[in-house]
PDB file of C-alpha atoms and ligand atoms in Angstrom:
ATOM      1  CA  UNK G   1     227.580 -21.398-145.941  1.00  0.00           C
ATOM      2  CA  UNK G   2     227.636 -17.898-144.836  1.00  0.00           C
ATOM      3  CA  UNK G   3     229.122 -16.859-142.165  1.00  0.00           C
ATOM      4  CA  UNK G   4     229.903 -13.282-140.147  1.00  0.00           C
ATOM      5  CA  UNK G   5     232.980 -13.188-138.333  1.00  0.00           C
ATOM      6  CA  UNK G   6     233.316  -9.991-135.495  1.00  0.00           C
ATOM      7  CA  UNK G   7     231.137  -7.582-137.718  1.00  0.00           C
ATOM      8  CA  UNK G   8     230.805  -3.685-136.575  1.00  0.00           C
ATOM      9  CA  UNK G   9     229.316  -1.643-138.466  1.00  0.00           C
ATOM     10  CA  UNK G  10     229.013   2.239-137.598  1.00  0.00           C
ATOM     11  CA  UNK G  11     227.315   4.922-139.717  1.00  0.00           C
ATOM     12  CA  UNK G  12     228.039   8.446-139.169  1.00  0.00           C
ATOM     13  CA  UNK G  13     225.419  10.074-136.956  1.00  0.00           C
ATOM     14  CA  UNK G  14     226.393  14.287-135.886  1.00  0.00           C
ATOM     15  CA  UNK G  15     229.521  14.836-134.359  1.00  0.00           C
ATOM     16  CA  UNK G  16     229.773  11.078-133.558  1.00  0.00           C
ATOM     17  CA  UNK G  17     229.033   7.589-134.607  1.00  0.00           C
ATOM     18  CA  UNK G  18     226.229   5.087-134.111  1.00  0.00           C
ATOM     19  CA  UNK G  19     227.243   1.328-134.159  1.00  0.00           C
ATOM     20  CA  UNK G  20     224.443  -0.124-135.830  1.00  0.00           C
ATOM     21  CA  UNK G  21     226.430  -3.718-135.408  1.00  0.00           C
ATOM     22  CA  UNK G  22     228.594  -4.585-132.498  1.00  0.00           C
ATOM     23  CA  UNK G  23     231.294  -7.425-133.097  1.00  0.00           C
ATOM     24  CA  UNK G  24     228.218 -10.037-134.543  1.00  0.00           C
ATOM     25  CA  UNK G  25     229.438 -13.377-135.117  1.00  0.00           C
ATOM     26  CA  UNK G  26     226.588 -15.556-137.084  1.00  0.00           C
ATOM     27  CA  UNK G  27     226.246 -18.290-138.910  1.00  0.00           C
ATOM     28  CA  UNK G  28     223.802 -19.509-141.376  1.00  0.00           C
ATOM     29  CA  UNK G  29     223.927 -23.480-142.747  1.00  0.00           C
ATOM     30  CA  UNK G  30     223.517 -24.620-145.635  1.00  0.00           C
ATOM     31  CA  UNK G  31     220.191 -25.735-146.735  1.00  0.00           C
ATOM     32  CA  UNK G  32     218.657 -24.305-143.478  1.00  0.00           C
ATOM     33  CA  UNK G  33     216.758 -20.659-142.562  1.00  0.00           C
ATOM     34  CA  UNK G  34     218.779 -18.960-139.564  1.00  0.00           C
ATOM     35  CA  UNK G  35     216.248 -16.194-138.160  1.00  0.00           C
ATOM     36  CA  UNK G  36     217.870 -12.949-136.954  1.00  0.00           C
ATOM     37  CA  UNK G  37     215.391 -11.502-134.570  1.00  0.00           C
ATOM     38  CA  UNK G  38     215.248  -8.808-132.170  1.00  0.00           C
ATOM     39  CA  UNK G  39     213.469  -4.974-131.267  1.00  0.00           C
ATOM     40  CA  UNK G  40     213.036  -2.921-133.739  1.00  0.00           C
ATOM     41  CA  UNK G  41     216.247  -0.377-134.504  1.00  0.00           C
ATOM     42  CA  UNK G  42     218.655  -3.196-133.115  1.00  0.00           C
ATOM     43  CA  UNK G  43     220.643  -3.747-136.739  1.00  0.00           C
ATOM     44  CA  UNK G  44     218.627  -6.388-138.415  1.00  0.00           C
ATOM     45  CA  UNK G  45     218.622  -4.760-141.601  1.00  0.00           C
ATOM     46  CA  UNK G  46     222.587  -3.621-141.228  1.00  0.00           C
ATOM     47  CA  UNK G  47     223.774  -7.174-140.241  1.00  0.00           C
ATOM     48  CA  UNK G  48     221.700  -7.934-143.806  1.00  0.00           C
ATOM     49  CA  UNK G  49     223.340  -5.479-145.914  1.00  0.00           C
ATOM     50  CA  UNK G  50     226.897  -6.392-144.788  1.00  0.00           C
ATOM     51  CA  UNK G  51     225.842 -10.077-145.494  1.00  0.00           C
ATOM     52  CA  UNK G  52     224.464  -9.226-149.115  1.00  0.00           C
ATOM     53  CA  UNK G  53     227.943  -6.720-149.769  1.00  0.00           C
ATOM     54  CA  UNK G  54     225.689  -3.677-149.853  1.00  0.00           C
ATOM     55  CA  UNK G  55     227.513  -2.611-147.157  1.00  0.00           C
ATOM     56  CA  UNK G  56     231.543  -2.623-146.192  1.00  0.00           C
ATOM     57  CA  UNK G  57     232.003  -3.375-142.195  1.00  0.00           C
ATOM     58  CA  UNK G  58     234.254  -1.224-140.605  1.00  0.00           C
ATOM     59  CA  UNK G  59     236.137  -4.981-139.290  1.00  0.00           C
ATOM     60  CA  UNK G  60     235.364  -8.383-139.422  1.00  0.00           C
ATOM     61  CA  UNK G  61     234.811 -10.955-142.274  1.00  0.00           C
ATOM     62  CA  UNK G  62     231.973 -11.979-144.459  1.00  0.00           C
ATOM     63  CA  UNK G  63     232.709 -15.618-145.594  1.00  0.00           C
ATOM     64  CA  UNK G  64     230.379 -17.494-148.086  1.00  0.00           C
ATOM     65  CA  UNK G  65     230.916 -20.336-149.788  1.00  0.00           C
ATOM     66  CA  UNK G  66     232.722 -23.849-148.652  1.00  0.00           C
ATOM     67  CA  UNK G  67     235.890 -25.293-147.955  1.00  0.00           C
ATOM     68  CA  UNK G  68     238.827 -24.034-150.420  1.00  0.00           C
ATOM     69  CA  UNK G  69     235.998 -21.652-152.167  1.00  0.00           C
ATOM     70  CA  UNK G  70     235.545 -19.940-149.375  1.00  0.00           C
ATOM     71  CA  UNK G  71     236.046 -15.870-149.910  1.00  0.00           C
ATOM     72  CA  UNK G  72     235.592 -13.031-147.636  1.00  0.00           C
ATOM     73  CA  UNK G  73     232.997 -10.625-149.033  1.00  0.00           C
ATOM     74  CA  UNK G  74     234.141  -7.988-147.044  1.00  0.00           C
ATOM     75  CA  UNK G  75     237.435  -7.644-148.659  1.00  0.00           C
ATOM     76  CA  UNK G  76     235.909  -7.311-151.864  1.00  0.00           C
ATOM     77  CA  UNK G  77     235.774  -4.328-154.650  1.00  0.00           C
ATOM     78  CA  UNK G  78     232.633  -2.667-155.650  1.00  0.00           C
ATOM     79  CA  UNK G  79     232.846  -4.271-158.845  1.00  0.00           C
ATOM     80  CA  UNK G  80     233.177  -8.180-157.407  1.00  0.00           C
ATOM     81  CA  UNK G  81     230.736  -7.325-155.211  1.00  0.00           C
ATOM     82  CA  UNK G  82     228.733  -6.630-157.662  1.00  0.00           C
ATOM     83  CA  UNK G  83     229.382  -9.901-159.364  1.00  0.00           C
ATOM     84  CA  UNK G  84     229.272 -11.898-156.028  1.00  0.00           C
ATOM     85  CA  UNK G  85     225.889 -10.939-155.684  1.00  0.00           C
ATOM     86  CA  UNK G  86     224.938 -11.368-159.562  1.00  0.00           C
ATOM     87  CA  UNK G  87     226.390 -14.973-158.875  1.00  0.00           C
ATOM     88  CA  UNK G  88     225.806 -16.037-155.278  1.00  0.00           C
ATOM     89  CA  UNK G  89     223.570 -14.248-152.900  1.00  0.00           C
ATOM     90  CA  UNK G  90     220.109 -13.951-153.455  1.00  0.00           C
ATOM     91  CA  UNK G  91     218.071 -10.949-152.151  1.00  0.00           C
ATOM     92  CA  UNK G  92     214.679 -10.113-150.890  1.00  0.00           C
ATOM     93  CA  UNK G  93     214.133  -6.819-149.289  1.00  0.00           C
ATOM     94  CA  UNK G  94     211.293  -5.638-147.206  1.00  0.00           C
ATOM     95  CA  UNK G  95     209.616  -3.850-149.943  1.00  0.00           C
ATOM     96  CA  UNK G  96     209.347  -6.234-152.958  1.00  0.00           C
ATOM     97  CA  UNK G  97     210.905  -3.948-155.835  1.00  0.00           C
ATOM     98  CA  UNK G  98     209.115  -5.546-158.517  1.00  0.00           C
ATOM     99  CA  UNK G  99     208.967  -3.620-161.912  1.00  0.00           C
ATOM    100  CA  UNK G 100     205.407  -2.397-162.138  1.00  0.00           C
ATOM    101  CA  UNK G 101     205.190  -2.864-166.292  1.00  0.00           C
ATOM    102  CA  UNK G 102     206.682  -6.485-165.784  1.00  0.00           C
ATOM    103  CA  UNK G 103     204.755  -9.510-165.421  1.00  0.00           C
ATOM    104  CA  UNK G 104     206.082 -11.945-162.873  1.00  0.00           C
ATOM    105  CA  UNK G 105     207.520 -14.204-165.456  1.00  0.00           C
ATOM    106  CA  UNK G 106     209.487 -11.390-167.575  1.00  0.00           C
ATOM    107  CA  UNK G 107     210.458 -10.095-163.424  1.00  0.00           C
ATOM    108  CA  UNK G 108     212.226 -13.423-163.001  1.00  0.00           C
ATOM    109  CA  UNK G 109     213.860 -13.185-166.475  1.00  0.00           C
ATOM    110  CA  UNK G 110     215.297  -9.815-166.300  1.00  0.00           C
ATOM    111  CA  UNK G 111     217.018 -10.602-163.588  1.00  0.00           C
ATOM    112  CA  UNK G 112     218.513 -14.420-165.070  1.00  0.00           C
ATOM    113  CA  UNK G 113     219.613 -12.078-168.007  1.00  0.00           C
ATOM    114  CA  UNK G 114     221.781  -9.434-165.885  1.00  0.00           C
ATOM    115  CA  UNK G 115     225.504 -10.783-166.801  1.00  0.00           C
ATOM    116  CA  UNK G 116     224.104 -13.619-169.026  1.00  0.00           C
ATOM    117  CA  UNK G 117     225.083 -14.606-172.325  1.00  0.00           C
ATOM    118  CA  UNK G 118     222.313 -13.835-175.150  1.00  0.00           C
ATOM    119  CA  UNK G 119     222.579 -16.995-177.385  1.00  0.00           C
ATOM    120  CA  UNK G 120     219.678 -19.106-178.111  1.00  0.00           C
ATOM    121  CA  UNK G 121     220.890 -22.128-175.217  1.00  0.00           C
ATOM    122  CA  UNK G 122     222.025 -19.484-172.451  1.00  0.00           C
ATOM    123  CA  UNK G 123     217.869 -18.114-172.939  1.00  0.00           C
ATOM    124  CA  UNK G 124     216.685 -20.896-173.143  1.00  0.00           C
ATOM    125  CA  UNK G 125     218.260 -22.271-169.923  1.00  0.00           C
ATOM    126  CA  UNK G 126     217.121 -18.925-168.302  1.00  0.00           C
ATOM    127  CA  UNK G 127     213.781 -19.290-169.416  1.00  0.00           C
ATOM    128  CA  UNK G 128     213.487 -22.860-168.089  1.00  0.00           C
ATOM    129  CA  UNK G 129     214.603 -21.583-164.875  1.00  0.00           C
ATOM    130  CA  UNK G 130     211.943 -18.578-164.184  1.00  0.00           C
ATOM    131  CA  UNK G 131     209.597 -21.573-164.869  1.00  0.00           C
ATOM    132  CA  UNK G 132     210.744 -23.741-162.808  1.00  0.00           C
ATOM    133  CA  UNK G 133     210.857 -21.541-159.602  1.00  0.00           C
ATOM    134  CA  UNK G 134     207.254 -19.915-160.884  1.00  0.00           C
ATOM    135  CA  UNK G 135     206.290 -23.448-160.281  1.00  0.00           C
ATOM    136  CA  UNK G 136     207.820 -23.487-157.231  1.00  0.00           C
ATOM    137  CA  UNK G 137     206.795 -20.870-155.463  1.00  0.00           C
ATOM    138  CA  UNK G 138     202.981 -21.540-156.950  1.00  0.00           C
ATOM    139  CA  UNK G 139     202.547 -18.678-159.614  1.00  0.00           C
ATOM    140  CA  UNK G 140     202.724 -20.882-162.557  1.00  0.00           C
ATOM    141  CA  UNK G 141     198.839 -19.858-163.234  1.00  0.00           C
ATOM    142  CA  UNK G 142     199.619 -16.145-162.693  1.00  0.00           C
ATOM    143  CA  UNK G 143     203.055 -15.908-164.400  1.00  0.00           C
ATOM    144  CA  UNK G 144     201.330 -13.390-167.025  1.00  0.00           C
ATOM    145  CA  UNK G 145     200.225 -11.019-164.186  1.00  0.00           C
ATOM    146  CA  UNK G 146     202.023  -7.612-163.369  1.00  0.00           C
ATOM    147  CA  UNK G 147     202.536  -6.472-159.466  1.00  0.00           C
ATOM    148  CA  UNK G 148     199.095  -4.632-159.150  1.00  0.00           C
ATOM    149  CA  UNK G 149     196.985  -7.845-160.250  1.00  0.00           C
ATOM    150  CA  UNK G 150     198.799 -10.164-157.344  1.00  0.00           C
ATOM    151  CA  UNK G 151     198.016 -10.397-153.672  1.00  0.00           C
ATOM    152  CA  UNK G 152     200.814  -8.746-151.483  1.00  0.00           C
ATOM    153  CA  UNK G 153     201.195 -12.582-150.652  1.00  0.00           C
ATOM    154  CA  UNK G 154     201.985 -13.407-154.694  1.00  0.00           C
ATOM    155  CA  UNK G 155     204.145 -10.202-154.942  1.00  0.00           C
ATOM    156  CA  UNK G 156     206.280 -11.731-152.370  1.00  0.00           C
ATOM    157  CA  UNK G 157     206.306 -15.319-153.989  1.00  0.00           C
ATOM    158  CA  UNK G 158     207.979 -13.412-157.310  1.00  0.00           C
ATOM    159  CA  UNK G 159     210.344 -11.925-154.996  1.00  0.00           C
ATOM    160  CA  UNK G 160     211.549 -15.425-153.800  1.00  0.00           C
ATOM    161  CA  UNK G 161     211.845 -16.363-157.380  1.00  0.00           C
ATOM    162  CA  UNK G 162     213.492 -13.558-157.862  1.00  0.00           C
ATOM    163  CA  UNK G 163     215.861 -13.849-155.743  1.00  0.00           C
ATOM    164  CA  UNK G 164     216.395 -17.944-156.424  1.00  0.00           C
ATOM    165  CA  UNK G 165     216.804 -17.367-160.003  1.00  0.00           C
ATOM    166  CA  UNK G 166     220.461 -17.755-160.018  1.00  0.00           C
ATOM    167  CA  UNK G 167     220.439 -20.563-157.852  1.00  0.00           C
ATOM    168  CA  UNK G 168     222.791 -18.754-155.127  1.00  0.00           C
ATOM    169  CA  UNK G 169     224.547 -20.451-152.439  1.00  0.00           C
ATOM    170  CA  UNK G 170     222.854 -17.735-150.066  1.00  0.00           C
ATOM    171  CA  UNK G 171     219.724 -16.222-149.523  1.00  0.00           C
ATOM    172  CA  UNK G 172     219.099 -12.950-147.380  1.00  0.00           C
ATOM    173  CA  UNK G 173     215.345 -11.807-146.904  1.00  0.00           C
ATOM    174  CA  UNK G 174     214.513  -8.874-144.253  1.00  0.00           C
ATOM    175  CA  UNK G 175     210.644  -9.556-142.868  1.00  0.00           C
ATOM    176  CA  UNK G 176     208.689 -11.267-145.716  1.00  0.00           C
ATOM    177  CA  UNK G 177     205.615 -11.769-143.405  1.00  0.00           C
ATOM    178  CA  UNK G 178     205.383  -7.891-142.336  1.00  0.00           C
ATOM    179  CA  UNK G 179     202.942  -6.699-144.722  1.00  0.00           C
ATOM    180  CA  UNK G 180     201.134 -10.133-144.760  1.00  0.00           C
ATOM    181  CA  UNK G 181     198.328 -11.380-142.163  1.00  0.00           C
ATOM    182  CA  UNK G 182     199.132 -14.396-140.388  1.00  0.00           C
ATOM    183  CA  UNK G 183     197.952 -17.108-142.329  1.00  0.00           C
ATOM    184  CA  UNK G 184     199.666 -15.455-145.550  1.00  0.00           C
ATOM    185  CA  UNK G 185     202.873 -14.982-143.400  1.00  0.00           C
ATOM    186  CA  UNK G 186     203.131 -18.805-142.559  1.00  0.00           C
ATOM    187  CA  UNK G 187     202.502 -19.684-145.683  1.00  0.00           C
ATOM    188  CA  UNK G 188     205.942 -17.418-147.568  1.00  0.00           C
ATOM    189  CA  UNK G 189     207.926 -18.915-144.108  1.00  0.00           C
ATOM    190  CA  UNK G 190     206.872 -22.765-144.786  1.00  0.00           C
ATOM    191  CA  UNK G 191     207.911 -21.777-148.640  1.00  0.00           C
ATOM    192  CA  UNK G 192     211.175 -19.947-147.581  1.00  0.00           C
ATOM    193  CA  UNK G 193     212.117 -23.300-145.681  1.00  0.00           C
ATOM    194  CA  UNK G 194     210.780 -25.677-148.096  1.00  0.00           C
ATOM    195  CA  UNK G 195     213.289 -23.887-150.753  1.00  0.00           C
ATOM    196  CA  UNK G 196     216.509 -23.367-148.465  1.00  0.00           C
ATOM    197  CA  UNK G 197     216.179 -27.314-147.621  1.00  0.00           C
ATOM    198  CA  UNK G 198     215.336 -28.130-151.440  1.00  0.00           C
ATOM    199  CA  UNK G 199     217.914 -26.157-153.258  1.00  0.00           C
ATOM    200  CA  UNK G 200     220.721 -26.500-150.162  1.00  0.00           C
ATOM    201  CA  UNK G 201     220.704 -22.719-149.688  1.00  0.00           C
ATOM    202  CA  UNK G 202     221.907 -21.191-146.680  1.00  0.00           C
ATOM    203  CA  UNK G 203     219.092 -18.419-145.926  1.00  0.00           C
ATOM    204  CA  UNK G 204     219.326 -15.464-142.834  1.00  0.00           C
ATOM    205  CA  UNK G 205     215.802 -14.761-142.630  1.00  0.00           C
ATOM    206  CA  UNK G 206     214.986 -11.362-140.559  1.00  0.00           C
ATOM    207  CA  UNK G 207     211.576 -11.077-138.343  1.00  0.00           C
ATOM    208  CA  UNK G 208     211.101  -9.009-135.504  1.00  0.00           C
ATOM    209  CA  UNK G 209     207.716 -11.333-134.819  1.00  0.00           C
ATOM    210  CA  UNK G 210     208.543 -14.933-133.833  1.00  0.00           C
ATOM    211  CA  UNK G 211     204.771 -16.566-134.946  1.00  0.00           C
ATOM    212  CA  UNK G 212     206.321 -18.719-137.846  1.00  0.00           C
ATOM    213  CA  UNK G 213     209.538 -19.769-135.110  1.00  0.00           C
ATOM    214  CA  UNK G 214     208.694 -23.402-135.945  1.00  0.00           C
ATOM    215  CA  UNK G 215     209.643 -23.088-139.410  1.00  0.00           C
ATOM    216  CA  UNK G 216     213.151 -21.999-138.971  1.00  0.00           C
ATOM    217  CA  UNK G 217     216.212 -24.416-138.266  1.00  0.00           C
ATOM    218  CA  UNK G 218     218.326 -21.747-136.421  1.00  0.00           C
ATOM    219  CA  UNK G 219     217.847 -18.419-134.129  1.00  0.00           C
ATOM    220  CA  UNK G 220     219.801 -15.575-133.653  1.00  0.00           C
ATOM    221  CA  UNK G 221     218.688 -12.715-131.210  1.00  0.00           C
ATOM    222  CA  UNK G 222     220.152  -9.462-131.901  1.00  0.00           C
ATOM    223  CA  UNK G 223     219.846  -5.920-128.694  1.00  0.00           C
ATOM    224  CA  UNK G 224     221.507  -2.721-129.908  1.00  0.00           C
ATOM    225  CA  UNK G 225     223.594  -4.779-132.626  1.00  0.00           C
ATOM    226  CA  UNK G 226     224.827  -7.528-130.536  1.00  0.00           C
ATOM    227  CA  UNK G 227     224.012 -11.018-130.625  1.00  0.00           C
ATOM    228  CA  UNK G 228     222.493 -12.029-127.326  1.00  0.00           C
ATOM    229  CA  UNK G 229     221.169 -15.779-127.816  1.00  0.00           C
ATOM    230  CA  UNK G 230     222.322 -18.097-130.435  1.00  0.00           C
ATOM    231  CA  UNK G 231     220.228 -21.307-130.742  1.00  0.00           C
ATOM    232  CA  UNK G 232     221.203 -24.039-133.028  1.00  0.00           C
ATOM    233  CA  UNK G 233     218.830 -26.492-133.881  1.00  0.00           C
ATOM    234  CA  UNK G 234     214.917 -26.965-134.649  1.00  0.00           C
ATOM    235  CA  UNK G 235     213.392 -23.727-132.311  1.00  0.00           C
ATOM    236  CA  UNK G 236     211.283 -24.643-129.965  1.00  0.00           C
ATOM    237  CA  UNK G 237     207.843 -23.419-130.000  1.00  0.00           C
ATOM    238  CA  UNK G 238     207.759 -21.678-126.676  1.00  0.00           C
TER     239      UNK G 238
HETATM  240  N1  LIG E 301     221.917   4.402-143.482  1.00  0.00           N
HETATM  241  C1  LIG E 301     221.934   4.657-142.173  1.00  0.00           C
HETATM  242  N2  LIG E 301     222.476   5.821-141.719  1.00  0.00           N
HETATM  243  C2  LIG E 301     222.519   6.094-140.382  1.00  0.00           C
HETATM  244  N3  LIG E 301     222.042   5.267-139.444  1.00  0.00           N
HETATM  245  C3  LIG E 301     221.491   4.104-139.832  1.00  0.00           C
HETATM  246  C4  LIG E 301     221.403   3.743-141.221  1.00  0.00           C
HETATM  247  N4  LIG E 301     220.811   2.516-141.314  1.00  0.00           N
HETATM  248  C5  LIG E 301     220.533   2.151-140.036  1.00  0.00           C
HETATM  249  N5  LIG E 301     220.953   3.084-139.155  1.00  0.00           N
HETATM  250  C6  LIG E 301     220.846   3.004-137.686  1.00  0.00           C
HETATM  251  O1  LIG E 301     221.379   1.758-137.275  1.00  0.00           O
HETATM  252  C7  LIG E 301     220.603   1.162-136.245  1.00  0.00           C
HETATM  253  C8  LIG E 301     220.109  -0.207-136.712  1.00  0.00           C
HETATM  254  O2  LIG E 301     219.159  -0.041-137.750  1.00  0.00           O
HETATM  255  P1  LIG E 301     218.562  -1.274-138.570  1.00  0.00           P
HETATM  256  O3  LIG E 301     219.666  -2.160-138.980  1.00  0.00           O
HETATM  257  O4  LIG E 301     217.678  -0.722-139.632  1.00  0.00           O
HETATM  258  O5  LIG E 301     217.682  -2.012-137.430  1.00  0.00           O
HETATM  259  P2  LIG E 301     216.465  -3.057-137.572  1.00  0.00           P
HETATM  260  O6  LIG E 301     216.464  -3.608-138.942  1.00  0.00           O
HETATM  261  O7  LIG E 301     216.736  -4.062-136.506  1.00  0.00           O
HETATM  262  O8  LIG E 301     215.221  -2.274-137.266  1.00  0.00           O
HETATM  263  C9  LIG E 301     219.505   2.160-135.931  1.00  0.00           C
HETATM  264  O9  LIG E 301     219.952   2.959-134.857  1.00  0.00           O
HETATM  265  C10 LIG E 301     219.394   2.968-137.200  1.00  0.00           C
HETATM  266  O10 LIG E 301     218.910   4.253-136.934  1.00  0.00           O
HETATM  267 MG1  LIG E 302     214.932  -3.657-140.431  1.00  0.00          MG
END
């Protein structure tokens, strides 16, 4: 579970301050895909990078996990943020940030590595892993292909394993569909909720377009950082 408790958020801006987030309260289950949603400039992104501890709030709590291992993100150090994320969130940005001279398989390894151990069972666990989600996601035939020989449909795929590869609790992904056309786009949302319900992960999913609405479990609308509507439940289509 994730879960954002009174978050503000303000980033210097002149003289003053902007609020980017005002007092949002969200929650995303686990093993569902809670869609944040909203105009563009109304803190999408910012309620994302306070949920993935790229960010410190100015107040309010960031709580992931469940029951007794519950711990408040934003209370954290640099340095177990840093290792929060390693362990427990999974990221996919806008922009894919794959490794041009890496093919998808070595992208999904590189990251399994980061705070691994190097003996012979740790890789070998890694490496069954980055094939198991390159299965999963549907790039086992193109796991030997860098970024510029995919579709911007495959680069995104890699970025879901990517992000999956250390089977977090929590996975935060800011409009996958954007640079997709429509029939790509519902095909990385059905995958996105096939995943969250397979692997029990508790996903916020960002899209300022609401097409793919039938694919997610939860909805959160977001004006000028606050949370306006907060449906619970299968979204209906219109
Ligand atoms: N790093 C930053 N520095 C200053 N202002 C920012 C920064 N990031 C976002 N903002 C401002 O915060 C508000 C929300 O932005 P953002 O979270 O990117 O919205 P969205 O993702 O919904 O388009 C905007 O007014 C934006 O200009
Ligand atoms: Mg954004």
């Amino acid at each position: 579970m994730i879960e954002l408790q009174n978050v503000t958020l303000t980033f210097p801006d002149g003289e003053n301050r902007v609020t980017a987030v005002d007092n949002v309260t969200l929650r995303g289950r686990n093993g569902t895909v809670t869609g944040i949603t909203g105009p563009s400039g109304s803190g999408k992104s910012s309620i994302l990078a306070v949920a993935a501890t790229l960010i410190r709030p100015d107040s309010g709590g960031v709580l992931i996990g469940n029951g007794s291992d519950t711990i408040d993100a934003a209370q954290l150090s640099k340095h177990e943020a840093t290792e929060l994320r390693r362990e427990r969130i999974g990221i996919v940005f806008q922009q894919s940030n794959l490794l041009p001279a890496l093919t998808a398989r070595e992208q999904l390894q590189v990251m399994a590595r980061l705070g691994g151990g190097t003996s012979r069972a740790t890789r070998a666990r890694i490496e069954a892993r980055a094939e198991d989600l390159l299965d999963a996601v549907g790039l086992t035939q193109h796991a030997d292909k860098r970024p510029h020989q995919l579709s911007g449909g495959q680069r995104q795929r890699v970025a879901i394993a990517r992000g999956l590869v250390h089977d977090p609790e929590v996975l935060l992904v800011d409009e996958p569909t954007s640079a997709l056309d429509q029939e790509r786009g519902a095909e990385i949302m059905h995958l996105i909720s096939r995943l969250a319900h397979e692997r029990d992960t508790a996903t916020l999913l960002v899209t300022h377009d609401l097409v793919h609405r039938e694919t997610l479990d939860d909805l959160v609308t977001v004006v000028d950082g606050r949370v306006t509507t907060a449906l619970t439940g299968r979204v209906p289509t219109r």
